[in-house]
Short mmCIF file of C-alpha atoms in Angstrom, two decimals:
data_model
loop_
_atom_site.label_atom_id
_atom_site.label_comp_id
_atom_site.label_asym_id
_atom_site.label_seq_id
_atom_site.Cartn_x
_atom_site.Cartn_y
_atom_site.Cartn_z
CA MET A 21 -16.93 25.98 -22.20
CA PRO A 22 -19.75 25.28 -19.75
CA GLN A 23 -19.44 22.79 -16.92
CA ARG A 24 -19.55 19.30 -18.43
CA LYS A 25 -22.53 17.11 -17.57
CA ARG A 26 -20.25 14.35 -16.32
CA SER A 27 -16.77 14.04 -14.85
CA LEU A 28 -14.57 10.96 -14.81
CA TYR A 29 -11.85 10.73 -12.19
CA VAL A 30 -9.30 8.12 -13.18
CA CYS A 31 -7.11 7.18 -10.21
CA VAL A 32 -3.45 7.35 -11.21
CA ASN A 33 -2.00 6.85 -7.75
CA ARG A 34 1.36 5.09 -7.79
CA ARG A 35 2.72 3.14 -4.82
CA PRO A 36 6.20 1.63 -4.56
CA ASP A 37 6.59 -1.68 -6.41
CA GLY A 38 5.77 -4.65 -4.21
CA THR A 39 3.18 -2.87 -2.04
CA PRO A 40 0.54 -5.52 -1.15
CA LYS A 41 -2.35 -3.25 -2.18
CA GLY A 42 -0.82 -2.53 -5.55
CA SER A 43 -1.75 0.75 -7.22
CA CYS A 44 -3.75 1.94 -10.19
CA ALA A 45 -0.76 3.50 -11.97
CA ALA A 46 1.16 0.24 -11.69
CA ARG A 47 -1.78 -1.45 -13.45
CA GLY A 48 -1.87 0.91 -16.43
CA ALA A 49 -4.15 3.72 -15.28
CA VAL A 50 -2.08 6.52 -16.82
CA GLU A 51 -2.44 4.97 -20.29
CA LEU A 52 -6.11 4.25 -19.58
CA HIS A 53 -6.81 7.92 -18.80
CA ALA A 54 -5.01 9.05 -21.95
CA ARG A 55 -6.98 6.57 -24.06
CA ILE A 56 -10.34 7.64 -22.60
CA LYS A 57 -9.45 11.31 -23.18
CA THR A 58 -8.63 10.59 -26.82
CA LEU A 59 -11.84 8.61 -27.35
CA LEU A 60 -14.00 11.31 -25.72
CA LYS A 61 -12.50 13.85 -28.11
CA GLU A 62 -12.95 11.63 -31.17
CA ARG A 63 -16.55 10.91 -30.17
CA GLY A 64 -17.26 14.66 -29.80
CA LEU A 65 -18.06 14.33 -26.09
CA ALA A 66 -15.13 16.26 -24.61
CA GLU A 67 -16.45 19.78 -25.19
CA LEU A 68 -19.83 19.60 -23.49
CA GLU A 69 -20.55 16.15 -22.18
CA VAL A 70 -17.68 14.54 -20.28
CA ARG A 71 -14.34 15.65 -18.84
CA ALA A 72 -11.82 12.97 -17.90
CA CYS A 73 -9.51 14.01 -15.07
CA THR A 74 -6.90 12.05 -13.20
CA SER A 75 -7.17 11.80 -9.44
CA SER A 76 -5.31 10.66 -6.37
CA CYS A 77 -6.23 7.42 -4.58
CA LEU A 78 -9.94 6.53 -4.62
CA ASP A 79 -9.38 4.04 -1.80
CA VAL A 80 -10.25 0.89 -3.72
CA CYS A 81 -6.69 -0.04 -4.72
CA TRP A 82 -7.39 -3.79 -4.55
CA VAL A 83 -9.88 -3.53 -7.43
CA GLY A 84 -7.99 -0.93 -9.48
CA PRO A 85 -7.58 0.56 -11.96
CA SER A 86 -10.63 2.48 -10.76
CA ILE A 87 -12.62 5.36 -12.23
CA ALA A 88 -15.23 7.44 -10.36
CA VAL A 89 -18.10 8.56 -12.60
CA GLU A 90 -19.81 11.72 -11.35
CA PRO A 91 -22.39 12.97 -10.61
CA ASP A 92 -23.75 9.43 -10.99
CA HIS A 93 -21.40 8.48 -8.13
CA TYR A 94 -20.61 4.95 -9.21
CA VAL A 95 -17.09 3.58 -9.56
CA TYR A 96 -15.67 1.37 -12.27
CA GLY A 97 -13.06 -1.15 -11.13
CA ARG A 98 -10.62 -3.67 -12.61
CA VAL A 99 -10.64 -1.52 -15.75
CA GLN A 100 -8.37 -2.63 -18.56
CA LEU A 101 -7.18 -0.53 -21.49
CA ALA A 102 -9.44 -2.59 -23.76
CA ASP A 103 -12.47 -1.41 -21.73
CA ALA A 104 -11.99 2.24 -22.73
CA GLU A 105 -14.17 1.97 -25.84
CA ALA A 106 -17.07 0.38 -23.95
CA ILE A 107 -16.84 3.05 -21.23
CA VAL A 108 -16.96 5.91 -23.73
CA GLU A 109 -19.76 4.30 -25.74
CA ALA A 110 -21.79 3.87 -22.55
CA LEU A 111 -21.26 7.55 -21.71
CA ALA A 112 -22.46 8.48 -25.19
CA ALA A 113 -25.55 6.32 -24.73
CA GLY A 114 -26.22 7.45 -21.16
CA THR A 115 -25.72 3.94 -19.82
CA ARG A 116 -23.07 2.12 -17.76
CA VAL A 117 -20.79 -0.86 -18.37
CA GLU A 118 -22.42 -2.98 -15.67
CA ARG A 119 -19.72 -5.66 -15.59
CA LEU A 120 -17.20 -3.02 -14.42
CA VAL A 121 -19.35 -1.22 -11.81
CA LEU A 122 -18.06 -1.90 -8.29
CA GLU A 123 -20.43 -3.42 -5.78
CA PRO A 124 -20.61 -2.42 -2.08
CA ARG A 125 -18.42 -5.38 -1.07
CA ASP A 126 -15.66 -4.20 -3.43
CA PHE A 127 -15.18 -1.10 -1.25
CA GLU A 128 -14.12 -3.22 1.73
CA LEU A 129 -10.41 -3.97 2.11
CA PRO A 130 -10.10 -7.75 1.56
CA ARG A 131 -9.38 -9.69 4.75
CA GLU A 132 -6.06 -10.98 3.44
CA LEU A 133 -4.80 -7.43 2.87
CA ARG A 134 -6.23 -6.25 6.19
CA GLU A 135 -4.31 -8.94 8.07
CA ARG A 136 -1.15 -8.33 6.11
CA GLU A 137 -1.31 -4.58 6.82
CA LYS A 138 -1.87 -5.26 10.51
CA ALA A 139 1.07 -7.66 10.66
CA GLU A 140 3.37 -5.22 8.90
CA LYS A 141 2.39 -2.21 11.03
CA PRO A 142 5.30 -1.27 13.30
CA GLY A 143 4.65 -1.36 17.06
CA MET B 13 -14.79 1.23 4.34
CA PRO B 14 -17.89 1.76 2.22
CA GLN B 15 -18.03 4.25 -0.62
CA ARG B 16 -18.17 7.74 0.93
CA LYS B 17 -21.35 9.73 0.41
CA ARG B 18 -19.39 12.61 -1.07
CA SER B 19 -16.11 13.14 -2.90
CA LEU B 20 -14.12 16.34 -3.17
CA TYR B 21 -11.71 16.73 -6.06
CA VAL B 22 -9.22 19.49 -5.35
CA CYS B 23 -7.43 20.55 -8.52
CA VAL B 24 -3.67 20.61 -7.90
CA ASN B 25 -2.62 21.17 -11.50
CA ARG B 26 0.61 23.15 -11.81
CA ARG B 27 1.53 25.18 -14.90
CA PRO B 28 4.87 26.87 -15.51
CA ASP B 29 5.26 30.19 -13.71
CA GLY B 30 4.05 33.10 -15.79
CA THR B 31 1.34 31.17 -17.67
CA PRO B 32 -1.52 33.66 -18.28
CA LYS B 33 -4.17 31.24 -16.97
CA GLY B 34 -2.25 30.59 -13.77
CA SER B 35 -2.81 27.28 -12.03
CA CYS B 36 -4.41 25.98 -8.85
CA ALA B 37 -1.16 24.59 -7.41
CA ALA B 38 0.54 27.97 -7.88
CA ARG B 39 -2.30 29.48 -5.83
CA GLY B 40 -1.93 27.15 -2.86
CA ALA B 41 -4.16 24.19 -3.79
CA VAL B 42 -1.77 21.52 -2.47
CA GLU B 43 -1.85 23.05 1.02
CA LEU B 44 -5.61 23.55 0.70
CA HIS B 45 -6.16 19.85 -0.02
CA ALA B 46 -3.98 18.83 2.93
CA ARG B 47 -5.86 21.21 5.24
CA ILE B 48 -9.28 19.93 4.15
CA LYS B 49 -8.13 16.33 4.61
CA THR B 50 -6.97 17.10 8.16
CA LEU B 51 -10.23 18.88 9.02
CA LEU B 52 -12.38 16.05 7.62
CA LYS B 53 -10.48 13.62 9.83
CA GLU B 54 -10.74 15.82 12.92
CA ARG B 55 -14.46 16.32 12.31
CA GLY B 56 -14.99 12.54 11.99
CA LEU B 57 -16.19 12.81 8.39
CA ALA B 58 -13.33 11.04 6.61
CA GLU B 59 -14.35 7.44 7.32
CA LEU B 60 -17.89 7.42 5.98
CA GLU B 61 -18.97 10.82 4.76
CA VAL B 62 -16.42 12.60 2.57
CA ARG B 63 -13.19 11.69 0.79
CA ALA B 64 -10.94 14.51 -0.40
CA CYS B 65 -8.89 13.60 -3.47
CA THR B 66 -6.60 15.71 -5.58
CA SER B 67 -7.29 15.94 -9.30
CA SER B 68 -5.83 17.17 -12.53
CA CYS B 69 -7.14 20.35 -14.21
CA LEU B 70 -10.87 21.01 -13.76
CA ASP B 71 -10.75 23.53 -16.64
CA VAL B 72 -11.60 26.62 -14.62
CA CYS B 73 -8.01 27.76 -14.00
CA TRP B 74 -8.94 31.47 -14.07
CA VAL B 75 -11.10 31.07 -10.96
CA GLY B 76 -8.85 28.60 -9.12
CA PRO B 77 -8.09 27.14 -6.71
CA SER B 78 -11.12 25.03 -7.58
CA ILE B 79 -12.79 22.04 -5.93
CA ALA B 80 -15.44 19.81 -7.52
CA VAL B 81 -18.00 18.51 -5.01
CA GLU B 82 -19.62 15.25 -6.07
CA PRO B 83 -22.21 13.85 -6.53
CA ASP B 84 -23.73 17.31 -6.01
CA HIS B 85 -21.75 18.38 -9.10
CA TYR B 86 -21.05 21.97 -8.09
CA VAL B 87 -17.61 23.54 -8.10
CA TYR B 88 -16.03 25.84 -5.55
CA GLY B 89 -13.72 28.51 -6.95
CA ARG B 90 -11.29 31.19 -5.72
CA VAL B 91 -10.85 29.04 -2.61
CA GLN B 92 -8.37 30.29 -0.04
CA LEU B 93 -6.75 28.28 2.73
CA ALA B 94 -8.89 30.20 5.23
CA ASP B 95 -12.03 28.83 3.53
CA ALA B 96 -11.23 25.22 4.45
CA GLU B 97 -13.08 25.35 7.78
CA ALA B 98 -16.25 26.79 6.23
CA ILE B 99 -16.16 24.13 3.48
CA VAL B 100 -15.85 21.26 5.96
CA GLU B 101 -18.51 22.70 8.27
CA ALA B 102 -20.89 23.01 5.32
CA LEU B 103 -20.23 19.36 4.40
CA ALA B 104 -21.01 18.37 8.00
CA ALA B 105 -24.25 20.35 7.86
CA GLY B 106 -25.22 19.17 4.38
CA THR B 107 -25.07 22.71 3.00
CA ARG B 108 -22.75 24.69 0.68
CA VAL B 109 -20.61 27.79 1.05
CA GLU B 110 -22.64 29.80 -1.43
CA ARG B 111 -20.12 32.64 -1.81
CA LEU B 112 -17.59 30.14 -3.24
CA VAL B 113 -19.89 28.22 -5.61
CA LEU B 114 -19.03 28.94 -9.24
CA GLU B 115 -21.74 30.32 -11.51
CA PRO B 116 -22.24 29.30 -15.14
CA ARG B 117 -20.35 32.38 -16.38
CA ASP B 118 -17.29 31.37 -14.32
CA PHE B 119 -16.86 28.31 -16.55
CA GLU B 120 -16.25 30.47 -19.62
CA LEU B 121 -12.65 31.43 -20.39
CA PRO B 122 -12.50 35.21 -19.87
CA ARG B 123 -12.25 37.21 -23.10
CA GLU B 124 -8.87 38.71 -22.14
CA LEU B 125 -7.37 35.24 -21.72
CA ARG B 126 -9.05 33.96 -24.89
CA GLU B 127 -7.52 36.77 -26.95
CA ARG B 128 -4.13 36.35 -25.32
CA GLU B 129 -4.15 32.60 -26.04
CA LYS B 130 -5.12 33.25 -29.64
CA ALA B 131 -2.35 35.83 -30.07
CA GLU B 132 0.27 33.51 -28.58
CA LYS B 133 -0.73 30.47 -30.63
CA PRO B 134 1.98 29.73 -33.19
CA GLY B 135 0.94 29.72 -36.85
#
């Protein structure tokens, strides 16, 4: 099989329950990755077009579950299992699901979490 | 932190010992990822330039350990721990370590492995 035209990296990082940031796995990312993989196969995209991998933390935990789409280099955030169809259909059409694409401000740790992390840091 | 300009996805997939294809983790990919992460931090690239994630199988097990470099969309293969410095220096310089970049033929499952997989398939 040749290198696929696109790669999806679905963050499946899991943090301990109760962590302020939360984590993608705790929000259903493992099931989301499995669903996308199934849909890509059914749609005939898995062989040549798109490979869906899991990845470690993409550093946008507060807007997870998150998926990096490469080489386009945009990131989907707040992705729900019900969004899998739209994501795969957009890949088939060569478009994006704009409502899920993270904006520059989404990459910044929210102030509330920043202050909480600072307060909890020992020393 | 804004979205980094580049992402590395270091395959850390582990297959059972003795699997014909082998696996990146069995060839030292976990240590490789940790080393690259340390070097990126030391070189001052981790905050804005490059994030090194781990990933599931990149589907080039036979030439692993493998690292996808995005959004450039090339893949490093046969990467040894001693290559980590050259990889990070190339990222700093905006170049690639050409001797490690996989060629189109590297993405094809070698015939020997293909035949072995076929022979071992039940039914």
